[in-house]
CSV table of C-alpha atoms in Angstrom, one decimal:
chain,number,residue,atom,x,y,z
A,1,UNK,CA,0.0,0.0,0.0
A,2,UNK,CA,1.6,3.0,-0.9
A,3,UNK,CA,1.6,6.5,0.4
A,4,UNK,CA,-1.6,7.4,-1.5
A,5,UNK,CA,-4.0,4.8,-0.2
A,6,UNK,CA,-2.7,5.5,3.1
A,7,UNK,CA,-3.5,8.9,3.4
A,8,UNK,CA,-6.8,8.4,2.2
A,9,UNK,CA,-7.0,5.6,4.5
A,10,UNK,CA,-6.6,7.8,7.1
A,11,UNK,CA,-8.6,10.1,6.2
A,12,UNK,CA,-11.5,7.8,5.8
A,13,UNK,CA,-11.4,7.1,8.7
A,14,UNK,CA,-10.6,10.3,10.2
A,15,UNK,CA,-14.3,11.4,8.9
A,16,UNK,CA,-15.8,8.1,9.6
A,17,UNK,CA,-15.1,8.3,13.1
A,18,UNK,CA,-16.7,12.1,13.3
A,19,UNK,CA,-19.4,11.3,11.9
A,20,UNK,CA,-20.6,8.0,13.4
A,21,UNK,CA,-19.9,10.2,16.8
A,22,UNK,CA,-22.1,13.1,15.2
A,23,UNK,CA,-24.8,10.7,14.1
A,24,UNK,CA,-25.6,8.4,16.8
A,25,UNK,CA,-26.7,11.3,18.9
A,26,UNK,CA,-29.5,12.8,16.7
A,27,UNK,CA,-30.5,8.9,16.2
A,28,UNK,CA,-30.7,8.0,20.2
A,29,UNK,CA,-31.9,11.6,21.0
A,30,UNK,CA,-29.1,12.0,23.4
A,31,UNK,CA,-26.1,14.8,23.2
A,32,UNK,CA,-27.4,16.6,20.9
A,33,UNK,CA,-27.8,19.6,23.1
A,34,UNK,CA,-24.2,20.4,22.7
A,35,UNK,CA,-24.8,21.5,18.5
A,36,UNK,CA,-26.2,24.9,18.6
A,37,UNK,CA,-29.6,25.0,16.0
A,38,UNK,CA,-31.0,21.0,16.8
A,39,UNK,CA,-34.0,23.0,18.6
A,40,UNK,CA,-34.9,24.2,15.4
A,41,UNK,CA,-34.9,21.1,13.7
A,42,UNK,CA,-38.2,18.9,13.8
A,43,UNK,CA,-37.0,15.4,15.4
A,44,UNK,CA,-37.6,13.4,12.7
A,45,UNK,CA,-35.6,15.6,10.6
A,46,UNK,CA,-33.0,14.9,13.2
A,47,UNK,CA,-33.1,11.3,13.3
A,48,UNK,CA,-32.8,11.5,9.0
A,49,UNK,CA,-29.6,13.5,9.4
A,50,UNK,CA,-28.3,11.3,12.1
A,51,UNK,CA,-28.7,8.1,9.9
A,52,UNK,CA,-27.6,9.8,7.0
A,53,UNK,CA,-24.5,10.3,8.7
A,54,UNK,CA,-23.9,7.0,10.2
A,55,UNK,CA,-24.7,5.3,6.3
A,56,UNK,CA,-21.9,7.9,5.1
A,57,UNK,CA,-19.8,6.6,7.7
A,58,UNK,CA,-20.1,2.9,6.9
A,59,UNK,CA,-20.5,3.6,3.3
A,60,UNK,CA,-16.4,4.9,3.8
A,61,UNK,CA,-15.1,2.4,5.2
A,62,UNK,CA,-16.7,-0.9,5.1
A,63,UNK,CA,-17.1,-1.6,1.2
A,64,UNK,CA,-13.1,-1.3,1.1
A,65,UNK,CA,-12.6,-3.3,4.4
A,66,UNK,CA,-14.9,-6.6,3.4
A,67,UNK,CA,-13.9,-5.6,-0.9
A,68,UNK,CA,-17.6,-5.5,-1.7
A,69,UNK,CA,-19.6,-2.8,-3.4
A,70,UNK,CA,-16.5,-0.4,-3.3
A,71,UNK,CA,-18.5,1.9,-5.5
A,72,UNK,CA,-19.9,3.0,-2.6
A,73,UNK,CA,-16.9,5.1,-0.8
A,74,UNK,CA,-17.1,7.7,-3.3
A,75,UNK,CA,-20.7,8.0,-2.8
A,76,UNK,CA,-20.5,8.1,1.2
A,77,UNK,CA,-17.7,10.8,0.2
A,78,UNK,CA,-19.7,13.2,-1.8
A,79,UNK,CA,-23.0,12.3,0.8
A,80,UNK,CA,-20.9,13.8,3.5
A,81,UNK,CA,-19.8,16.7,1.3
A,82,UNK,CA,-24.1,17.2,0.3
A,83,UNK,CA,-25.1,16.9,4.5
A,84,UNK,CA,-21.6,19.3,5.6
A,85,UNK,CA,-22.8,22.2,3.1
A,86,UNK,CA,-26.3,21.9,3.7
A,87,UNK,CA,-24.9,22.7,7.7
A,88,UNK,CA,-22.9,25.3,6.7
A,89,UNK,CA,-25.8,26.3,4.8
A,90,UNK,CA,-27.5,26.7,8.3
A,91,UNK,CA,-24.3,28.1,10.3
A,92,UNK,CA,-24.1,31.0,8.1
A,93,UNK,CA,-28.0,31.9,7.8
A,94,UNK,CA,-27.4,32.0,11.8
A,95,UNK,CA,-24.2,34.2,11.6
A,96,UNK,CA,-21.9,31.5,13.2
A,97,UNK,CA,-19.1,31.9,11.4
A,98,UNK,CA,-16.7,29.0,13.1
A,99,UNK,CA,-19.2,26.4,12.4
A,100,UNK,CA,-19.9,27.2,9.5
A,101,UNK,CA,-16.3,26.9,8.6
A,102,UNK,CA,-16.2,23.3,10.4
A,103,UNK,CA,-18.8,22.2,8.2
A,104,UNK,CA,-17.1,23.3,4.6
A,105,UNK,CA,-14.1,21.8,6.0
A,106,UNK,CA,-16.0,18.3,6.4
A,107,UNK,CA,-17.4,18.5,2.9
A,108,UNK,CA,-14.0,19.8,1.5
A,109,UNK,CA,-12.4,16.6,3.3
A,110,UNK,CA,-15.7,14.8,1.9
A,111,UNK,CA,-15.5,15.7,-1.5
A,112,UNK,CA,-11.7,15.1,-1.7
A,113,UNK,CA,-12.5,11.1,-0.3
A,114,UNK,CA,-15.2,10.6,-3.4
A,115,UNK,CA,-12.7,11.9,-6.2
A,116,UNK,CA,-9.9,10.3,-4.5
A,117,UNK,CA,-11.7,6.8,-5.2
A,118,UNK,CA,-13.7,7.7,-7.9
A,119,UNK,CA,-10.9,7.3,-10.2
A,120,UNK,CA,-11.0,3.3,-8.8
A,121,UNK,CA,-14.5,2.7,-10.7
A,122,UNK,CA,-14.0,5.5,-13.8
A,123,UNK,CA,-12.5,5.4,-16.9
A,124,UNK,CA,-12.6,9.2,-17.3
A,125,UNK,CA,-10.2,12.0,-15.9
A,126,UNK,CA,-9.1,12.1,-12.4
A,127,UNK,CA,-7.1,14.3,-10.0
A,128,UNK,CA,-3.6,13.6,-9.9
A,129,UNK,CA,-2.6,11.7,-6.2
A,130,UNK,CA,0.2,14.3,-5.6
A,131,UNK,CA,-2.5,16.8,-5.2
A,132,UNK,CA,-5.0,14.5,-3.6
A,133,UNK,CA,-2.5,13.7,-1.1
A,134,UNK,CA,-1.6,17.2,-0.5
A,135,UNK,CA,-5.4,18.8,-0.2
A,136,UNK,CA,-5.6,15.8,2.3
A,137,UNK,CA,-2.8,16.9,4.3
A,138,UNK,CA,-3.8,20.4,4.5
A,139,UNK,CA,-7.6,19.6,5.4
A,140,UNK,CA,-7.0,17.0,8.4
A,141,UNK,CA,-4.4,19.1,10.2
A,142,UNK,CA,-7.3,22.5,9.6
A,143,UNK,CA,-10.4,20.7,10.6
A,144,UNK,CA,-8.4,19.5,13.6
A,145,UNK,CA,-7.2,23.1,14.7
A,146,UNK,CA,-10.6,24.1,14.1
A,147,UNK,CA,-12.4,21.7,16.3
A,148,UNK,CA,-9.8,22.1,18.9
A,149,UNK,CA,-10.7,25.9,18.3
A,150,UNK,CA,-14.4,25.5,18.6
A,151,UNK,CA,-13.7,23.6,21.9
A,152,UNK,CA,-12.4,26.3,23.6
A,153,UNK,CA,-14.7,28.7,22.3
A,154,UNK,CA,-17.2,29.5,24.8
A,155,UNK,CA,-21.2,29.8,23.4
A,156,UNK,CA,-23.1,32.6,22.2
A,157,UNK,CA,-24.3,34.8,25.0
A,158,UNK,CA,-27.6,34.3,24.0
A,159,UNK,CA,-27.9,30.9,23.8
A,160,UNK,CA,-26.3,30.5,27.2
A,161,UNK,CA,-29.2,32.6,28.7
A,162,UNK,CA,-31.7,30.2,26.9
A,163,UNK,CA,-30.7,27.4,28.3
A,164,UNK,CA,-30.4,28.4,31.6
């Protein structure tokens, strides 16, 4: 395996792993309170974005794992990219600018996954891996800082005093 498939290994999983932690939440019902705008999101709306997000979780990483129906990852890829910019779509209608940046991130880091294993299934033109591998290595490292970032960020005023 050579460095290529490594670093989109990684980063597979990398996104995986967020968002199987982002969508079992909505599903269950539970921790959601800590993302700002789920109280203005009908539940069932919730639990559709929260399995959405744990199929384009799977969807990454399984088909490759077992070698069955690897079309999907590129799918899962560009599913995450559709969800993270319908969010940001959200983030920036509420002027929260951080978040909003988070969620471009993931679909940058989304959409980069789906071409990077789209070229596996078409015949057609494809990104070179050099820059694959680089966008890869700049978006991991920035959508770490940025959560660490939003971590330490306290909350809105506002919402603070709505909650209590």
């Amino acid at each position: 395996m050579g460095m290529f498939d490594v670093t989109v290994w990684v980063a597979e999983w990398f996104l995986a792993l967020f968002f199987l932690g982002a969508g079992v939440p909505k599903i269950a019902g539970r921790g959601i309170e800590r993302w700002v705008g789920f109280d203005q999101v009908p539940r069932v709306m919730t639990i559709g974005i929260g399995v959405s997000e744990v199929a384009a979780a799977v969807g990454l990483v399984v088909p490759l794992l077992v070698g069955t129906a690897e079309w999907a990852t590129p799918l899962a890829g560009l599913g995450i990219a559709v969800i993270s910019l319908m969010a940001t779509g959200f983030h920036i209608r509420n002027r929260e600018w951080l978040p909003a940046l988070e969620t471009a991130l993931w679909a940058a880091l989304g959409g980069t996954i789906a071409a990077a294993r789209w070229s596996r299934f078409s015949g057609g033109p494809s990104i070179s891996r050099d820059a694959l591998v680089g966008l890869l290595m700049v978006l991991v490292p920035a959508l770490i800082v940025n959560l660490v970032v939003l971590a330490n960020t306290t909350a809105r005023p506002d919402l603070v005093a709505e909650r209590g």
